[in-house]
Amino acid sequence: MKLNLALAGFGNVARRFVRLLREREAELAALGLEPVIVGIATKRHGALFSSRGIDAVEQAARLERIPSTGSGQASAGVRIEDGVGVPVRDVLALISKTADLWEPAVLVETTVLDITAGEPAITHVRAALTSGLHVVTANKGPAAFAARALQRIAADRGVSFRFEGAVMDGIPVFNLVRETLPAVRVLGFEGVLNTTTNQMLVAIERGENAAAALARMQAEGIAEADPSLDLEGWDAAAKTAALANVLFDTPGPGITPHDVDREGLGANIDARVREAASRGARLKLMARAWIDGGRARAEVKLREVHPSGPFGALDGPANAIRIDTDLAGPIVITQLEGSLTATAYALVSDLVGIARRLQAHG
Amino acid sequence: MKLNLALAGFGNVARRFVRLLREREAELAALGLEPVIVGIATKRHGALFSSRGIDAVEQAARLERIPSTGSGQASAGVRIEDGVGVPVRDVLALISKTADLWEPAVLVETTVLDITAGEPAITHVRAALTSGLHVVTANKGPAAFAARALQRIAADRGVSFRFEGAVMDGIPVFNLVRETLPAVRVLGFEGVLNTTTNQMLVAIERGENAAAALARMQAEGIAEADPSLDLEGWDAAAKTAALANVLFDTPGPGITPHDVDREGLGANIDARVREAASRGARLKLMARAWIDGGRARAEVKLREVHPSGPFGALDGPANAIRIDTDLAGPIVITQLEGSLTATAYALVSDLVGIARRLQAHG
């Protein structure tokens, strides 16, 4: 089935995504998905819309040839603008134009996120769902702050809101529970959800100090220029809130990252790692959530774990979650190596899910 | 939707299954599944059929009150017979009667398996599919020996053949790949698939010798009276063949457990475990499969692994598999504690999958 796609954000993930659609065109067609990219809103190069479809792979290549100065000469068909993020007005205009086509359409949301507020992704997602577009996103903000409110809008409009790429960098967690564990109750979960802090903790164990490890990881492009959202536990807290909001059957609007009892690596992290090692343990930034009196409780805390357990064994850019279920027992799913392709693939898998649902229910 | 169920085999798994259907009646109805058990073929107590439905929970309780002598007095409605397994003629009669109802129906296959031949489960599954019944089974034989041939019959008849409980004791592997990883190619996999041998290897590491560990595990009901199928690697080989037949997109009829390069624990297992430990490693019975020149290759071999890897960390009745994919990277899924409920639940999850497919496609 033909699905119109509007891309809000056209950075690394979105560009890998459009190339993946091209690379797997035949397989996706066999699964019933024929995507047509009708619009792209970029951070620095304006927005494009064409009801007949845009060659997004060509646009990606074109943007990669433009020096990334924040402004510059417009290539044919590409309007250029400054801005710290994709302009919200461009995204809203794109949603509106896409909705006006009156065909099944999906907003593919990959803009830069303010993880402490969930914006502007929440605004984009809400506008799209309200306009009758399905949404797939790699952003954790909407699910962390407003999963249930947004799911309700989606249900009312008969559209889907999916975000498999938001939490585990592309390996299935939400789809695992929804598609493969029907009628199961999730009782709680625990995991290592942030790879940057995990890599730093491993580096400290191996003899680097935290400052040196951070500087090296920044130089290698593994850590952000502003690493505070990872190091202070905000990223893990947002993922924890998203998981609790979706996996728990608690009543109410759900929690936000601000409700997560959150700890970061802290100033004395070198000493804490050494202390743990002296006890034969490894220090990990553990995310955990459980149901207490019908309400979700969640925390992100440094904890000492045994080196040969499912979390103690995690080295490098790996993450893992143990989901405790009533019928299928505890299940651990581990991602050994995250990648740009895996995150982009999560968007593709969500699109296929939407196409399958549309084919099933008309 | 109403689904008629015919049960071939009514042992522990099937009895837990019918109780689970009762316990989750409301949740399953919300998912569109309204099961009606129309027939039961047992090993020692004959077969029952009623087009209006059988109270299988009551039948389970009734059988549990009969001393398990292999023969005895018939309770009302229960015909009693001797036999080493469920009589094939009873199963075939049950399939025939169920098919004659001309309503959507499923054979739930849980008979005792000859793992070196895959029978009688293959005969049961083939007869059911040919008669237009869907099939769910916890038996690994049909998928290990004849997955592709049986899937072809199912496709021709427009029915489903599912076996989530056959390999990982209930945690999703086949459904994980089918439902959550569309358009992904599985390149290979590796794992610990047999819990009995894993528990023995851990016991030997802890100071028991193999003979004592086996005797203890048999006394505790963890190991079979005839443990050879586990210890010689047949169980792991059957699971490996089933996984390769389903997950690989190689051409042809697939492999059987006899094509798996198979090693068991062997007579010198105590010494081998100690040697591994002296090198800081753990000995594990590793199942592995890969694609070589367009053909599936598979092995089950004792291998030394690092204690803090995804397989080295497995203690006790755990199993785990790493699935190597082209787009989503390597994904590890681990079951920390198998249980009767988890295996019975796998049958339920497969039933829900069938109901969803029927609702979608009419």
mmCIF file of N, CA and C in Angstrom, chain A residues 57 73 156 198 228 244 248 259 275 286 324 333:
data_model
loop_
_atom_site.group_PDB
_atom_site.id
_atom_site.type_symbol
_atom_site.label_atom_id
_atom_site.label_comp_id
_atom_site.label_asym_id
_atom_site.label_seq_id
_atom_site.Cartn_x
_atom_site.Cartn_y
_atom_site.Cartn_z
ATOM 1 N N VAL A 57 16.694 10.427 -1.340
ATOM 2 C CA VAL A 57 18.091 9.964 -1.371
ATOM 3 C C VAL A 57 18.942 10.997 -2.103
ATOM 4 N N GLN A 73 24.478 28.976 -0.027
ATOM 5 C CA GLN A 73 23.763 29.091 -1.284
ATOM 6 C C GLN A 73 22.701 28.001 -1.395
ATOM 7 N N ASP A 156 -8.363 7.936 18.918
ATOM 8 C CA ASP A 156 -9.557 8.688 18.503
ATOM 9 C C ASP A 156 -9.555 8.947 16.996
ATOM 10 N N ASN A 198 27.530 3.947 30.146
ATOM 11 C CA ASN A 198 28.079 2.598 30.283
ATOM 12 C C ASN A 198 29.514 2.540 29.750
ATOM 13 N N SER A 228 25.810 16.521 29.428
ATOM 14 C CA SER A 228 25.123 16.516 30.722
ATOM 15 C C SER A 228 23.852 15.655 30.700
ATOM 16 N N ALA A 244 7.766 2.736 31.113
ATOM 17 C CA ALA A 244 6.732 2.559 32.140
ATOM 18 C C ALA A 244 5.370 2.995 31.603
ATOM 19 N N PHE A 248 3.332 -0.604 31.371
ATOM 20 C CA PHE A 248 2.517 -0.839 32.576
ATOM 21 C C PHE A 248 1.044 -0.557 32.278
ATOM 22 N N ASP A 259 9.496 12.539 37.181
ATOM 23 C CA ASP A 259 9.010 11.656 38.248
ATOM 24 C C ASP A 259 9.986 10.521 38.540
ATOM 25 N N GLU A 275 35.829 1.528 44.201
ATOM 26 C CA GLU A 275 35.266 0.830 45.372
ATOM 27 C C GLU A 275 34.492 -0.419 44.955
ATOM 28 N N MET A 286 21.747 1.966 36.557
ATOM 29 C CA MET A 286 20.629 1.050 36.348
ATOM 30 C C MET A 286 19.304 1.808 36.355
ATOM 31 N N ASP A 324 10.086 -8.161 33.431
ATOM 32 C CA ASP A 324 9.487 -9.185 34.292
ATOM 33 C C ASP A 324 8.014 -9.317 33.949
ATOM 34 N N ILE A 333 16.435 -8.730 26.926
ATOM 35 C CA ILE A 333 16.809 -8.485 25.541
ATOM 36 C C ILE A 333 17.981 -7.510 25.540
#
